[in-house]
Every structure is written in structure tokens, then in C-alpha cells.
């Protein structure tokens, strides 16, 4: 349908023209055939490790559409003499191009780069940390873009880095193309010192309480002690024990080569008048010496039971785990008569204590 002197065509077919001149018409036609080009794809660039050795294949994807094709290989733009086969074995890094030509002199080509992949992976030196901590292992990858590599850790994770919380040897495989580089690291989580100052203590005012912070286990030869009294550091106290004569809150910090454990304890002291066994009680309800108070003794020696006997040797009162329950009554709750009574205090780990007490109604 075009009316120009000439036309451009891009598809195969039969094309004709009518030429008119003062009523005269002449026609002619021509067959135009566009021959198929070889489709060549050498694939992605090749990364090789160490020694270079690879086989390139330039066979066209549409080879079945041709009776025959002709090959010519080039290295860095320079023709390779005698390299006229479909495949080429390469032993040098550089750019390789294949040109494939059909019998109709139609050609297709592709270029591929063969690159030495020279990179390293370093997880760093072995590390030792305290338990209950975590450690992120981050590989240092040099020679390539780390984001273009893939990672496979001994834990099965495929992330760039991993976070670990248990001791062990951890390794990573870093793959780049066909190349794989590995490294490993030992991560050791040391147990914290185990210290126990014990339960809170109540003692008599003249007593000395010795606190012992020696760890029961898991201590190296590099541990140190820091003692605290009511939140402040006690100067010049750096041993595992501390003698206490003042009431307050005591704490200790044990540093085992950077791994730190702490514990604290409350120390109280009775007034001296509460630290003796009373020689008499007067249960008259005035709030003064109404009962036999042995709390101080129980705190120190752990009372198993208190037994009270009358002057005839008959057991009139007995109480297990005694503290201050006897106020002059018998086992059945009756008020005992005024007089002297004999007591026996049975202790958990010490000899029994006995003596006389006067009950004054």
C-alpha cells in the first residue's frame, strides 16, 4: 500500500510494485527471504578457583534449524587460530567470544568472562565469654562483594552471620560461583562463679558474723572479691571472707576473669538483754517478760523443742520448734502455779541447754 519510490521490508515474503506512466502500467515482483540467525548463549560469567580450567560450548540454541554452522572463537577480542569447533577448553582468565555463522553468512555471537575468584573468609580468633551471654559470629569476607556470596553454617543457617549462646566449634562455607571457602571458630561460654552467702542472720550484739563467699565451683585462678555495705564499697576488703559486727545489708561481687556473680545478705543484731535466757517470767499481761523468748537462740542454734518440768520432775509443757510460745501454761492450757521450773532446750546440732526458771504469776 505504500506509494514511495522504494520501501523497507523486515519480514520474508513476495513483494510487487505497479509503475504507472501516462496510463501505462508496468509491474514486477520479488521474493525476499530473511534467513534465521544462530542464537548463541554461553551462559553466566564463570568464576574459577585457583587453576583455570573450563569448557565453553557455543552450540546455538536453534542448531536444529541449520544444516550446518561455522564457529570462530576469540580471546579478549583477538581471533584464536584453529578455534573453529563448537566447544573451547580455556585455561586463562579473560573474555571469550564465539561467533557462529550460517551458510547464508548470517551470524550470532556471545561473550563470556572467565574470572579468578580469589577471596578469603575469616571468623576471627577463638573467643571466651560468660554464660547467659550471646555472641554474633560475623565473617570477614575479602576479595569479593559479600552480598553476592551464599553462606552455609554448621548450624544449618544460611544467613550472613549467626548468634550463638552455647559453647562449641562453629564453621561456615562461603560459596561464590563454583568456589567455596571455609573457616571455623571456637566459642566458649564459661560458667559463672556459684556463691551463696546464706539466709539472713540475726545474732547477739557481741557476736561476730563471718561471711564466706568462696565459690562452690567453676572458679579459675584469676578471681577477685569486692565487698559492699549498704550499697557502698568496703575498702581494703578483698578476701573471700568478711567479719561483720554491724547490722546492715552486705553484698559481695566475685569476678572470675570477667565473669561476675553477686549475692547479698541482711545481718541483724539483738540487744544484749535479749541474748540471755531469762531466769524468770511474769505472765501478767503488761507486755514485759510475759513469755520465755528464745528467738535469739533459735536464730543461732535452731531449737528443736523446749521441755518444762515442775519441781517434782513431771513434764508439764513441751513445744517443738520453740520460739516464744511458753507463757506459764501447761500442755493442756492451764495456768501453772508460781514456783521454780526446770527447762531443757533441745538443739538441732549442739548439746542441749538446761536450767531453772522462776514463774511468777
Coordinates of C-alpha atoms in Angstrom, one line a residue:
X1 CA 0.0 0.0 0.0
X2 CA 3.0 2.3 0.1
X3 CA 3.4 4.8 -2.8
X4 CA 7.0 5.8 -2.3
X5 CA 9.8 5.1 -4.8
X6 CA 11.2 2.4 -2.5
X7 CA 10.2 0.5 0.6
X8 CA 12.0 -1.2 3.5
X9 CA 10.9 -4.7 4.5
X10 CA 11.8 -6.7 7.6
X11 CA 9.8 -9.9 7.0
X12 CA 10.1 -12.7 4.4
X13 CA 7.5 -12.6 1.6
X14 CA 6.7 -11.7 -2.0
X15 CA 6.7 -8.0 -2.7
X16 CA 5.3 -6.4 -6.0
X17 CA 5.1 -2.9 -7.5
X18 CA 3.0 -1.2 -10.1
X19 CA 4.6 1.6 -12.0
X20 CA 2.2 3.9 -13.9
X21 CA 3.2 6.4 -16.6
X22 CA 0.6 8.3 -18.6
X23 CA -1.9 5.5 -18.5
X24 CA 0.6 2.8 -19.0
X25 CA 1.2 0.3 -16.1
X26 CA 4.2 -2.0 -15.6
X27 CA 4.5 -4.5 -12.7
X28 CA 7.2 -6.6 -11.2
X29 CA 7.7 -8.6 -8.0
X30 CA 10.5 -10.1 -5.9
X31 CA 10.8 -12.7 -3.2
X32 CA 12.6 -11.5 -0.1
X33 CA 13.7 -14.2 2.4
X34 CA 15.2 -13.3 5.8
X35 CA 17.4 -16.2 6.9
X36 CA 17.3 -17.2 10.6
X37 CA 20.2 -16.2 12.8
X38 CA 22.1 -18.6 15.1
X39 CA 21.0 -18.0 18.7
X40 CA 24.1 -18.2 20.9
X41 CA 24.3 -18.2 24.7
X42 CA 27.5 -19.0 26.5
X43 CA 25.8 -18.6 29.9
X44 CA 26.8 -16.6 33.0
X45 CA 30.3 -15.5 33.6
X46 CA 32.5 -18.2 35.1
X47 CA 34.3 -17.8 38.5
X48 CA 37.1 -20.3 38.8
X49 CA 39.2 -21.2 41.9
X50 CA 43.0 -21.5 41.7
X51 CA 43.9 -23.3 38.4
X52 CA 41.8 -22.1 35.4
X53 CA 40.1 -25.0 33.5
X54 CA 36.7 -24.7 31.9
X55 CA 34.9 -25.9 28.8
X56 CA 32.8 -23.4 26.8
X57 CA 30.0 -24.5 24.5
X58 CA 29.0 -22.2 21.6
X59 CA 26.3 -24.5 20.1
X60 CA 23.3 -22.4 19.1
X61 CA 20.1 -23.0 20.9
X62 CA 18.4 -23.3 17.5
X63 CA 21.1 -25.6 15.9
X64 CA 18.4 -27.9 14.6
X65 CA 17.2 -25.1 12.2
X66 CA 20.5 -25.3 10.3
X67 CA 22.1 -27.9 8.1
X68 CA 25.5 -26.7 9.3
X69 CA 27.1 -23.7 11.0
X70 CA 30.6 -22.4 11.3
X71 CA 32.4 -21.4 14.5
X72 CA 35.1 -18.9 15.3
X73 CA 36.4 -18.2 18.8
X74 CA 38.0 -15.0 20.1
X75 CA 40.1 -14.3 23.2
X76 CA 40.0 -10.7 24.5
X77 CA 38.8 -9.6 21.0
X78 CA 41.6 -11.4 19.2
X79 CA 40.9 -14.4 16.8
X80 CA 42.1 -17.7 18.1
X81 CA 43.8 -19.6 15.3
X82 CA 42.2 -23.0 14.7
X83 CA 39.5 -22.5 17.3
X84 CA 36.6 -23.4 15.0
X85 CA 34.8 -26.1 17.0
X86 CA 31.6 -25.8 19.0
X87 CA 33.5 -26.1 22.3
X88 CA 36.6 -24.5 23.6
X89 CA 38.7 -25.5 26.6
X90 CA 40.0 -22.4 28.3
X91 CA 43.0 -22.2 30.7
X92 CA 43.3 -18.5 31.1
X93 CA 41.2 -15.8 32.6
X94 CA 39.7 -13.2 30.2
X95 CA 36.8 -12.6 27.8
X96 CA 35.9 -15.3 25.3
X97 CA 33.6 -14.7 22.3
X98 CA 32.2 -17.2 19.9
X99 CA 30.8 -16.2 16.5
X100 CA 28.5 -18.7 14.8
X101 CA 27.8 -18.2 11.1
X102 CA 25.2 -20.0 8.9
X103 CA 25.8 -21.0 5.2
X104 CA 23.9 -17.8 4.3
X105 CA 26.5 -15.8 6.1
X106 CA 24.1 -14.9 8.9
X107 CA 25.9 -14.9 12.3
X108 CA 25.2 -14.7 16.0
X109 CA 27.7 -14.2 18.8
X110 CA 28.0 -14.1 22.6
X111 CA 30.8 -13.3 25.1
X112 CA 31.6 -14.7 28.5
X113 CA 34.2 -13.7 31.1
X114 CA 36.3 -16.3 32.9
X115 CA 37.3 -14.7 36.3
X116 CA 39.6 -15.9 39.0
X117 CA 37.7 -15.9 42.3
X118 CA 40.4 -15.1 44.8
X119 CA 38.7 -14.4 48.2
X120 CA 39.2 -15.2 51.8
X121 CA 36.9 -15.9 54.8
X122 CA 37.9 -15.1 58.4
X123 CA 35.7 -15.7 61.5
X124 CA 38.3 -14.3 63.8
X125 CA 40.1 -15.7 66.8
X126 CA 38.5 -18.1 69.3
X127 CA 36.5 -16.3 72.0
X128 CA 35.6 -17.0 75.6
X129 CA 32.5 -15.4 77.2
X130 CA 30.4 -15.7 80.3
X131 CA 27.4 -17.9 80.4
X132 CA 24.0 -16.3 79.8
X133 CA 25.6 -14.1 77.2
X134 CA 25.3 -14.4 73.4
X135 CA 27.9 -13.9 70.6
X136 CA 27.3 -12.9 67.0
X137 CA 29.7 -14.6 64.6
X138 CA 30.4 -12.2 61.7
X139 CA 32.6 -13.4 58.8
X140 CA 35.1 -11.1 57.3
X141 CA 35.0 -11.7 53.5
X142 CA 37.6 -10.1 51.4
X143 CA 38.2 -10.1 47.6
X144 CA 34.5 -10.3 46.6
X145 CA 31.3 -8.5 47.4
X146 CA 30.0 -10.4 50.5
X147 CA 26.4 -9.8 49.4
X148 CA 27.0 -11.8 46.2
X149 CA 28.1 -14.9 48.1
X150 CA 26.0 -17.6 49.8
X151 CA 26.5 -18.9 53.3
X152 CA 26.0 -22.3 55.0
X153 CA 26.8 -22.6 58.7
X154 CA 27.5 -25.7 60.6
X155 CA 24.2 -25.0 62.4
X156 CA 22.3 -25.2 59.1
X157 CA 21.6 -21.5 59.0
X158 CA 22.2 -19.7 55.7
X159 CA 22.3 -16.1 56.9
X160 CA 25.4 -13.8 56.6
X161 CA 26.0 -14.0 60.4
X162 CA 24.7 -16.2 63.3
X163 CA 24.1 -15.6 67.0
X164 CA 25.2 -18.4 69.3
X165 CA 24.6 -19.0 73.0
X166 CA 26.2 -22.4 73.6
X167 CA 29.8 -23.5 73.6
X168 CA 31.1 -25.3 70.5
X169 CA 33.0 -25.1 67.3
X170 CA 31.2 -23.2 64.5
X171 CA 32.1 -23.2 60.8
X172 CA 30.8 -21.5 57.7
X173 CA 31.1 -22.3 54.0
X174 CA 31.1 -19.2 51.8
X175 CA 30.3 -20.1 48.1
X176 CA 30.9 -17.7 45.2
X177 CA 30.2 -19.2 41.8
X178 CA 31.8 -22.7 41.9
X179 CA 34.2 -21.7 44.6
X180 CA 33.9 -22.5 48.3
X181 CA 36.0 -21.1 51.2
X182 CA 35.6 -22.1 54.8
X183 CA 36.6 -21.1 58.3
X184 CA 35.7 -22.0 61.8
X185 CA 35.9 -20.6 65.3
X186 CA 35.6 -22.0 68.9
X187 CA 33.2 -20.2 71.1
X188 CA 33.4 -21.0 74.8
X189 CA 30.8 -19.8 77.4
X190 CA 32.3 -20.1 80.9
X191 CA 30.1 -20.8 83.8
X192 CA 29.6 -18.1 86.4
X193 CA 31.1 -18.5 89.9
X194 CA 28.5 -20.1 92.2
X195 CA 28.4 -18.2 95.5
X196 CA 25.9 -18.3 98.4
X197 CA 26.1 -16.1 101.5
X198 CA 23.2 -18.0 103.0
X199 CA 20.0 -16.9 104.6
X200 CA 19.6 -13.6 106.6
X201 CA 21.2 -13.8 110.0
X202 CA 20.3 -12.4 113.4
X203 CA 22.9 -12.6 116.1
X204 CA 23.6 -11.1 119.5
X205 CA 25.4 -7.8 119.7
X206 CA 28.7 -9.2 121.0
X207 CA 28.9 -11.9 118.3
X208 CA 31.0 -11.7 115.2
X209 CA 29.4 -13.0 111.9
X210 CA 31.9 -14.3 109.4
X211 CA 30.6 -14.3 105.8
X212 CA 32.2 -16.7 103.4
X213 CA 31.9 -16.0 99.6
X214 CA 34.2 -18.8 98.4
X215 CA 32.6 -20.1 95.2
X216 CA 31.5 -23.7 95.4
X217 CA 32.7 -24.4 91.9
X218 CA 33.6 -23.1 88.4
X219 CA 36.3 -20.7 89.5
X220 CA 39.6 -20.0 87.8
X221 CA 42.8 -18.8 89.4
X222 CA 42.0 -15.2 88.5
X223 CA 39.0 -14.4 90.6
X224 CA 38.7 -11.3 92.9
X225 CA 36.3 -10.2 95.6
X226 CA 34.6 -6.9 96.3
X227 CA 32.5 -6.4 99.4
X228 CA 29.7 -3.9 99.9
X229 CA 28.0 -2.5 103.0
X230 CA 24.6 -0.9 102.5
X231 CA 25.5 -0.3 98.8
X232 CA 28.9 1.2 99.3
X233 CA 32.3 -0.5 98.7
X234 CA 34.1 -1.7 101.8
X235 CA 37.7 -0.5 101.2
X236 CA 40.6 -2.9 101.6
X237 CA 38.3 -6.0 101.9
X238 CA 39.3 -8.3 99.0
X239 CA 39.4 -11.7 100.6
X240 CA 36.8 -14.4 100.3
X241 CA 35.6 -13.9 103.9
X242 CA 34.4 -10.9 105.9
X243 CA 33.9 -10.4 109.6
X244 CA 30.8 -8.5 110.4
X245 CA 30.0 -6.7 113.7
X246 CA 27.5 -4.1 112.5
X247 CA 23.9 -4.6 111.2
X248 CA 23.1 -3.9 107.6
X249 CA 23.0 -5.3 104.1
X250 CA 26.2 -6.9 103.0
X251 CA 26.9 -7.9 99.4
X252 CA 29.8 -9.5 97.6
X253 CA 30.9 -9.4 93.9
X254 CA 33.1 -12.3 92.7
X255 CA 34.8 -11.5 89.5
X256 CA 36.2 -14.7 87.8
X257 CA 38.3 -13.2 84.9
X258 CA 35.4 -11.0 83.7
X259 CA 32.5 -13.3 84.7
X260 CA 30.8 -11.8 87.7
X261 CA 28.4 -13.2 90.3
X262 CA 26.8 -11.4 93.2
X263 CA 24.9 -12.3 96.4
X264 CA 23.7 -10.3 99.4
X265 CA 22.6 -10.9 103.0
X266 CA 20.9 -9.0 105.8
X267 CA 22.7 -9.1 109.2
X268 CA 20.8 -8.0 112.3
X269 CA 22.0 -8.0 116.0
X270 CA 19.9 -8.4 119.1
X271 CA 20.4 -6.1 122.0
X272 CA 22.4 -7.8 124.8
X273 CA 19.4 -8.0 127.1
X274 CA 17.7 -10.2 124.6
X275 CA 20.6 -12.6 124.2
X276 CA 20.4 -14.4 127.6
X277 CA 17.9 -17.0 128.7
X278 CA 15.7 -15.3 131.2
X279 CA 15.7 -16.6 134.8
X280 CA 12.1 -15.8 135.3
X281 CA 8.9 -14.8 133.6
X282 CA 5.8 -12.9 134.9
X283 CA 2.8 -13.5 132.6
X284 CA 0.6 -10.7 133.9
X285 CA -0.2 -9.1 130.5
X286 CA 1.9 -6.0 130.9
X287 CA 3.9 -6.8 127.9
X288 CA 7.1 -7.1 129.9
X289 CA 8.7 -10.6 130.2
X290 CA 5.3 -12.3 129.8
X291 CA 6.8 -15.2 127.9
X292 CA 10.1 -17.1 127.6
X293 CA 11.5 -15.5 124.4
X294 CA 14.2 -17.7 122.9
X295 CA 14.1 -16.3 119.4
X296 CA 17.8 -15.2 119.6
X297 CA 18.8 -18.8 120.5
X298 CA 16.7 -20.3 117.7
X299 CA 18.2 -18.0 115.2
X300 CA 21.7 -19.1 116.2
X301 CA 21.4 -22.7 117.1
X302 CA 17.9 -23.9 115.8
X303 CA 15.8 -25.1 118.7
X304 CA 14.2 -28.5 118.2
X305 CA 12.0 -28.3 121.2
X306 CA 11.5 -26.8 124.7
X307 CA 10.6 -29.1 127.7
X308 CA 9.4 -27.6 131.0
X309 CA 9.3 -29.8 134.2
X310 CA 7.9 -28.9 137.6
X311 CA 9.8 -29.4 140.9
X312 CA 8.6 -33.0 141.1
X313 CA 10.2 -33.8 137.7
X314 CA 7.0 -34.1 135.9
X315 CA 6.8 -32.8 132.3
X316 CA 4.2 -30.0 132.3
X317 CA 4.9 -28.3 128.9
X318 CA 6.6 -29.3 125.7
X319 CA 6.8 -27.4 122.4
X320 CA 8.5 -28.4 119.1
X321 CA 10.3 -25.7 117.0
X322 CA 10.1 -23.4 120.0
X323 CA 10.5 -19.6 119.8
X324 CA 8.4 -17.8 122.4
X325 CA 5.2 -19.8 123.0
X326 CA 5.5 -20.6 126.7
X327 CA 3.8 -18.0 128.9
X328 CA 3.4 -20.1 132.1
X329 CA 0.8 -22.5 130.7
X330 CA 0.7 -26.3 130.8
X331 CA 0.3 -28.6 127.8
X332 CA -3.5 -28.6 128.2
X333 CA -3.6 -24.8 128.5
X334 CA -4.0 -24.5 132.3
X335 CA -2.1 -21.8 134.2
X336 CA 0.8 -23.3 136.1
X337 CA 1.3 -22.2 139.7
X338 CA 4.0 -19.9 140.8
X339 CA 7.4 -21.5 141.5
X340 CA 10.6 -22.8 140.1
X341 CA 10.6 -24.9 137.0
X342 CA 13.3 -26.8 135.2
X343 CA 13.8 -26.4 131.4
X344 CA 15.6 -28.4 128.7
X345 CA 16.3 -26.8 125.3
X346 CA 17.0 -29.4 122.7
X347 CA 19.1 -28.0 119.8
X348 CA 19.5 -29.2 116.3
X349 CA 23.3 -29.7 116.2
X350 CA 24.5 -28.7 119.6
X351 CA 24.2 -30.1 123.1
X352 CA 21.0 -29.4 125.0
X353 CA 20.8 -26.4 127.3
X354 CA 19.1 -26.8 130.7
X355 CA 18.5 -24.6 133.7
X356 CA 15.9 -23.2 136.2
X357 CA 13.3 -20.5 135.6
X358 CA 11.0 -18.9 138.1
X359 CA 7.4 -18.5 137.1
X360 CA 5.8 -15.5 139.0
X361 CA 2.1 -15.1 138.5

